[in-house]
PDB file of C-alpha atoms and ligand atoms in Angstrom:
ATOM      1  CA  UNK A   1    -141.907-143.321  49.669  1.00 53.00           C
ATOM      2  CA  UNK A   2    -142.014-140.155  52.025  1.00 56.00           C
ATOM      3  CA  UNK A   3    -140.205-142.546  54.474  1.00 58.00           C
ATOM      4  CA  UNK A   4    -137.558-142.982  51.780  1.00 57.00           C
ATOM      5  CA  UNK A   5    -136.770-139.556  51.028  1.00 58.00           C
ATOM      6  CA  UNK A   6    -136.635-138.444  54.527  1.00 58.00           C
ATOM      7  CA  UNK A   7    -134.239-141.409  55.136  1.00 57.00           C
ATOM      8  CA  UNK A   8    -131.747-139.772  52.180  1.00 56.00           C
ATOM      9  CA  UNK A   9    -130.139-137.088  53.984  1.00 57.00           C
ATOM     10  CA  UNK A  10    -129.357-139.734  56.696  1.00 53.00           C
ATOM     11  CA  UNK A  11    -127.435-142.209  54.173  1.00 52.00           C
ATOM     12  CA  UNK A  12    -125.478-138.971  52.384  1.00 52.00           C
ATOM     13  CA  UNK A  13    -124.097-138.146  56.006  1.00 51.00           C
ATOM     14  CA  UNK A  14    -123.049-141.728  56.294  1.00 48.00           C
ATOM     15  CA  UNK A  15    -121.364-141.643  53.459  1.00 50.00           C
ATOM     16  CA  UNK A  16    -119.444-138.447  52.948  1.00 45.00           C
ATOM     17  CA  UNK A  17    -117.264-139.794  50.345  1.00 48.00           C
ATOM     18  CA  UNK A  18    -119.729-139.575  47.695  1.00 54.00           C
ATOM     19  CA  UNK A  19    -119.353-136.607  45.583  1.00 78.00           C
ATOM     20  CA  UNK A  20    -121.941-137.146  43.830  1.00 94.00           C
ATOM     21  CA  UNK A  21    -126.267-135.823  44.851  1.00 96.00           C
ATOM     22  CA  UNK A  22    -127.879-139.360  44.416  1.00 96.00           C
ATOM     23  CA  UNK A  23    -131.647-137.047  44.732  1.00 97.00           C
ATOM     24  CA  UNK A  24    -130.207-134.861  42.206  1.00 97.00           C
ATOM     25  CA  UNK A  25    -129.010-137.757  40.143  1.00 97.00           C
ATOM     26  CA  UNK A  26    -132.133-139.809  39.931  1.00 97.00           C
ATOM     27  CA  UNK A  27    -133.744-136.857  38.120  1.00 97.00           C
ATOM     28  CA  UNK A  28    -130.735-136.315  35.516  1.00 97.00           C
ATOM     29  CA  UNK A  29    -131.446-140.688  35.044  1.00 98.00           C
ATOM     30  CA  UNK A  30    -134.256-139.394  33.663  1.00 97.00           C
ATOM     31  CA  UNK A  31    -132.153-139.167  30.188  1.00 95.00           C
ATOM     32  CA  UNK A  32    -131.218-142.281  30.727  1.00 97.00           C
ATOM     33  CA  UNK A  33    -134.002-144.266  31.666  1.00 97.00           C
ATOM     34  CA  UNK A  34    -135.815-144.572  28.434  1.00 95.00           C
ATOM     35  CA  UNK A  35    -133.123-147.065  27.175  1.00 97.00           C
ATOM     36  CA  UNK A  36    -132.245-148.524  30.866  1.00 97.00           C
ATOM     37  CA  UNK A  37    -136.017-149.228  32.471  1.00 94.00           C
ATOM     38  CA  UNK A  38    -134.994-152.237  33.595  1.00 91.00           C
ATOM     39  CA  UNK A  39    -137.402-153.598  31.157  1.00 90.00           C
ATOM     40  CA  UNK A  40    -137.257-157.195  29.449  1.00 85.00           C
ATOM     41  CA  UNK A  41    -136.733-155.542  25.417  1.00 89.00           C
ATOM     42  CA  UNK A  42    -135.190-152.347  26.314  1.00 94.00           C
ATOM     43  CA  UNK A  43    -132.860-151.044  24.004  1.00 96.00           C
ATOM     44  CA  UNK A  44    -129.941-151.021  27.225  1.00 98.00           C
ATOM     45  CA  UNK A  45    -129.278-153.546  29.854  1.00 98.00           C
ATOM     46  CA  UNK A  46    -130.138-153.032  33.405  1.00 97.00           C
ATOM     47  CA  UNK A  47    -128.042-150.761  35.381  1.00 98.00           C
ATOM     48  CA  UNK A  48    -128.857-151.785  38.637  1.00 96.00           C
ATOM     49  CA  UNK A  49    -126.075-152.969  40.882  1.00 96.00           C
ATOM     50  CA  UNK A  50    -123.775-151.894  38.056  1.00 98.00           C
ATOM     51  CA  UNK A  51    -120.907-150.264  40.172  1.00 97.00           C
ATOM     52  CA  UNK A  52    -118.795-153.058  40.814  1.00 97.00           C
ATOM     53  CA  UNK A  53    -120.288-155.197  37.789  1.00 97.00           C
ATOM     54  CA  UNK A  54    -118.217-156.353  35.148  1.00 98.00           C
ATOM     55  CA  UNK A  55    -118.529-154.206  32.071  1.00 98.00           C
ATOM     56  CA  UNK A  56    -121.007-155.571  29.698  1.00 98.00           C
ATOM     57  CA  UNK A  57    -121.180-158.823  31.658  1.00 98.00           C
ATOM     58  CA  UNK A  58    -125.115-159.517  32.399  1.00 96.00           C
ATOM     59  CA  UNK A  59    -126.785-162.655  30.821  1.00 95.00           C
ATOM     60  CA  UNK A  60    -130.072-161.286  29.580  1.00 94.00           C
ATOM     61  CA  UNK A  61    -128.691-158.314  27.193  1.00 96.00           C
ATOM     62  CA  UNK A  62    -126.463-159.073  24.128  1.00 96.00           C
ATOM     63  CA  UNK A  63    -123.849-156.333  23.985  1.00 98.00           C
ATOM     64  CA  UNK A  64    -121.574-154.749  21.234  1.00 98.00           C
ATOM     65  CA  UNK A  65    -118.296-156.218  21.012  1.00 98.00           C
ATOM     66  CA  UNK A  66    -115.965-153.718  22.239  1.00 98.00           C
ATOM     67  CA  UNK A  67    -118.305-153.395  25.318  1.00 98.00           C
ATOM     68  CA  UNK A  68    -117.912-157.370  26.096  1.00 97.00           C
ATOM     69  CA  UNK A  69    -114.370-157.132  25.770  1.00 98.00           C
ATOM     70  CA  UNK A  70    -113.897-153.943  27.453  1.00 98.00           C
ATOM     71  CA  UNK A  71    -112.460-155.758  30.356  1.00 97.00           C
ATOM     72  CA  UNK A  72    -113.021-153.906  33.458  1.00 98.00           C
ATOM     73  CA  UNK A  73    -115.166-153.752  36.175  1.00 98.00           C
ATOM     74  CA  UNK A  74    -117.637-150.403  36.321  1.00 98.00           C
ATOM     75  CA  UNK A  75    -116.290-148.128  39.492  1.00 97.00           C
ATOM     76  CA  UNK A  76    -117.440-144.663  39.962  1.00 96.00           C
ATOM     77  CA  UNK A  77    -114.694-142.968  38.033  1.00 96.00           C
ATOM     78  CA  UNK A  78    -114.756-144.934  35.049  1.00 97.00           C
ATOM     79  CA  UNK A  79    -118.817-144.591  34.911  1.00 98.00           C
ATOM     80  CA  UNK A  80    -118.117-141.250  35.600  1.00 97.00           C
ATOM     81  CA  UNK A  81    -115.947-140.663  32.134  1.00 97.00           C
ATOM     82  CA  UNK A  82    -118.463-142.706  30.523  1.00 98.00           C
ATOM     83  CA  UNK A  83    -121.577-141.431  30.805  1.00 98.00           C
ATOM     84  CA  UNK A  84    -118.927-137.719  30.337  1.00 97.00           C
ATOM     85  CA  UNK A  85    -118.213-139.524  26.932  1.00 97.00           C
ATOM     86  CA  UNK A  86    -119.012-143.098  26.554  1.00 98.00           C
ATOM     87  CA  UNK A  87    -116.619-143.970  22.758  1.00 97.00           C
ATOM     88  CA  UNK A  88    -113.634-142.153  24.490  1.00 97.00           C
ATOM     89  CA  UNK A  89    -114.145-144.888  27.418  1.00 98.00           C
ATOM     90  CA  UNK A  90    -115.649-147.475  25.233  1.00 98.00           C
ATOM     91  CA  UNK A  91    -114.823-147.352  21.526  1.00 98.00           C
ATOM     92  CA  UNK A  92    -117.378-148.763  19.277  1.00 97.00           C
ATOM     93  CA  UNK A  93    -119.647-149.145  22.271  1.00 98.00           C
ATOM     94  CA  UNK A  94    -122.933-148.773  20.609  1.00 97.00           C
ATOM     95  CA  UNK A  95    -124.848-146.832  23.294  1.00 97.00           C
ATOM     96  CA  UNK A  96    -126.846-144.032  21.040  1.00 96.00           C
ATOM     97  CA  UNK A  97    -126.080-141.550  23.709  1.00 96.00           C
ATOM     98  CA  UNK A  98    -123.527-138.359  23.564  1.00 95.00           C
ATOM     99  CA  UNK A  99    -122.492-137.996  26.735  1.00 97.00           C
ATOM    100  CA  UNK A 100    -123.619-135.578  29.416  1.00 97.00           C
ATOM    101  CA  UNK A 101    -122.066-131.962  29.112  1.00 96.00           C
ATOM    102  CA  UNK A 102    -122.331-131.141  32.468  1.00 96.00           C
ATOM    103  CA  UNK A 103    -119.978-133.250  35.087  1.00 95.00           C
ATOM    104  CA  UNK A 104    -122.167-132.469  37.937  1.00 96.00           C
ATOM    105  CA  UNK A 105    -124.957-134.502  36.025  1.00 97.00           C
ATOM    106  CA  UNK A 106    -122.362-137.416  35.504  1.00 97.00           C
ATOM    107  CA  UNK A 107    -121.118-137.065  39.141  1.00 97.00           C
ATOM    108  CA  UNK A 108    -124.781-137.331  40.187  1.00 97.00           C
ATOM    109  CA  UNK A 109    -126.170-139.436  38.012  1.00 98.00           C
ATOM    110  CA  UNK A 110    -123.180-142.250  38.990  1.00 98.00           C
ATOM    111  CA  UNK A 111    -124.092-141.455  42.618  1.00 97.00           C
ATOM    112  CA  UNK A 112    -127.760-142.517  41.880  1.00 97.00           C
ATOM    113  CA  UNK A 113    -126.483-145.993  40.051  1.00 97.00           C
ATOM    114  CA  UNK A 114    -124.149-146.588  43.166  1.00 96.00           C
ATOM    115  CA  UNK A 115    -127.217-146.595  45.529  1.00 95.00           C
ATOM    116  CA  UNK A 116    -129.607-149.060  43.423  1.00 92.00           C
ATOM    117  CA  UNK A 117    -128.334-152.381  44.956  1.00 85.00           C
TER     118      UNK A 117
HETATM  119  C1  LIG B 201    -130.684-144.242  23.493  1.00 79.23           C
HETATM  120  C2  LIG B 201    -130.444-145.323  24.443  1.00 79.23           C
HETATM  121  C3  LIG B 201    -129.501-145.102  25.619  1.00 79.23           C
HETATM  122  C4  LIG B 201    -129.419-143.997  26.449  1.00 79.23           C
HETATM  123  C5  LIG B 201    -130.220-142.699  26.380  1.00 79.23           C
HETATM  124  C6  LIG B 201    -128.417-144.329  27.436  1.00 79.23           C
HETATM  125  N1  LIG B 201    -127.910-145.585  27.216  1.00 79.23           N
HETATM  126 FE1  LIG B 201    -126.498-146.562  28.335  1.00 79.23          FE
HETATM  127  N2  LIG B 201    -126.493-148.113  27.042  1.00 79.23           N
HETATM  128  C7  LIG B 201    -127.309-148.204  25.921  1.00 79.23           C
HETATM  129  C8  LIG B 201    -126.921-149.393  25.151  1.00 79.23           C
HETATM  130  C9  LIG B 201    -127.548-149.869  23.848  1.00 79.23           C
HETATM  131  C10 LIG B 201    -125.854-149.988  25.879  1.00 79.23           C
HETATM  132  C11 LIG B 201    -125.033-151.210  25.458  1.00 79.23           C
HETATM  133  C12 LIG B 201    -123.800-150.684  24.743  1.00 79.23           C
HETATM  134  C13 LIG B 201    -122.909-151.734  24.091  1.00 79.23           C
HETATM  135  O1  LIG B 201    -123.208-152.944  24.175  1.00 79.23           O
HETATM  136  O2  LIG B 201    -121.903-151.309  23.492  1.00 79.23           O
HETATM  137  C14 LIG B 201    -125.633-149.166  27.062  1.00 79.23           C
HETATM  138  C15 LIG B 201    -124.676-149.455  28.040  1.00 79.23           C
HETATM  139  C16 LIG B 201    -124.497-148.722  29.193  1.00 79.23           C
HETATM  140  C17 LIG B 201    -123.607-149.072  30.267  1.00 79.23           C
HETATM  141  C18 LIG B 201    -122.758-150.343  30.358  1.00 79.23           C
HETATM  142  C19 LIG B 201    -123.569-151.370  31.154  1.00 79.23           C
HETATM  143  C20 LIG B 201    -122.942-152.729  31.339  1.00 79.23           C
HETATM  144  O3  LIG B 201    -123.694-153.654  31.734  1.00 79.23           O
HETATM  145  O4  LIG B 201    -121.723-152.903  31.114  1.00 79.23           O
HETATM  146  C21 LIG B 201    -123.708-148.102  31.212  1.00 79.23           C
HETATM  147  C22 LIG B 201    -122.965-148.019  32.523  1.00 79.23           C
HETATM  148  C23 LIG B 201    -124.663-147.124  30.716  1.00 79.23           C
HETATM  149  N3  LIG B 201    -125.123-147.539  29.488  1.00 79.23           N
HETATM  150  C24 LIG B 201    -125.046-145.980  31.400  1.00 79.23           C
HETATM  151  C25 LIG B 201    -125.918-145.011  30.893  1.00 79.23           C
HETATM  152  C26 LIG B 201    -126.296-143.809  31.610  1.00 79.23           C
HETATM  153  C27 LIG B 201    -125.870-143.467  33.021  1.00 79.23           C
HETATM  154  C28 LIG B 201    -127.101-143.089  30.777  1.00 79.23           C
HETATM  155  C29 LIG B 201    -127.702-141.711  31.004  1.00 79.23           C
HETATM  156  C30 LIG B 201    -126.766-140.657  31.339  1.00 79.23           C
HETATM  157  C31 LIG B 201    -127.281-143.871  29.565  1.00 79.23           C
HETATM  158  N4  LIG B 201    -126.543-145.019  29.677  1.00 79.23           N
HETATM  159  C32 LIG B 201    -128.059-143.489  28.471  1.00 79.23           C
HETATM  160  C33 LIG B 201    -128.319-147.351  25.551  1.00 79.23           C
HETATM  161  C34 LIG B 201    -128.548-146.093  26.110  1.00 79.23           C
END
């Protein structure tokens, strides 16, 4: 674990294009993790590996309708505007969740999902 951390501030100067804290971020997740454990039963499919994933596209979670239509693929900026406000991205998307307020959370927060491969 302390081998992890340390290796952080390496992989943020790699990558200077994220905007986002992904350190920060995994504590803001926090909010989010209680529906998105990446437990079998959870009440929200697994989000890792989601950047680049098909929106409401895995086998093993049955979605709302207007999130299996939705029709786009999950890149940072339209992750960040949903987890801003999910129904203005998502209409009838039935995540129980009101958005975050603060767009450093979302910016973080979507800069934590991008690193879980
Ligand atoms: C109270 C439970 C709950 C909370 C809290 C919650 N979600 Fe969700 N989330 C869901 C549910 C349920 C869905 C499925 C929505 C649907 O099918 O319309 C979902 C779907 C998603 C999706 C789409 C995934 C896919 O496979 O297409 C993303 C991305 C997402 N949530 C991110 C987040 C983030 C980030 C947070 C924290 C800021 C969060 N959620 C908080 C329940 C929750």
């Amino acid at each position: 674990m302390r081998a992890f951390f340390g290796f952080l501030p390496l992989v943020l100067t790699a990558y200077p294009a994220l905007a986002g804290d992904p350190g920060r971020g995994q504590e803001v997740f926090k909010a989010c993790a209680a529906c998105h454990g990446d437990k079998p039963g959870d009440l929200g499919p697994s989000l890792i590996g989601v950047v680049g994933r098909a929106a409401g596209s895995r086998d093993d979670f049955r979605y709302s309708g207007p999130m299996e239509r939705a029709g786009f693929i999950w890149d940072e900026a339209k992750l960040v505007a949903f987890v801003r406000d999910p129904r203005a991205v998502v209409p009838g998307t039935r995540m129980p969740f009101d958005g975050l307020a603060d767009a450093r959370d979302a910016d973080d927060v979507v800069a934590w999902l991008a690193s879980r491969k």
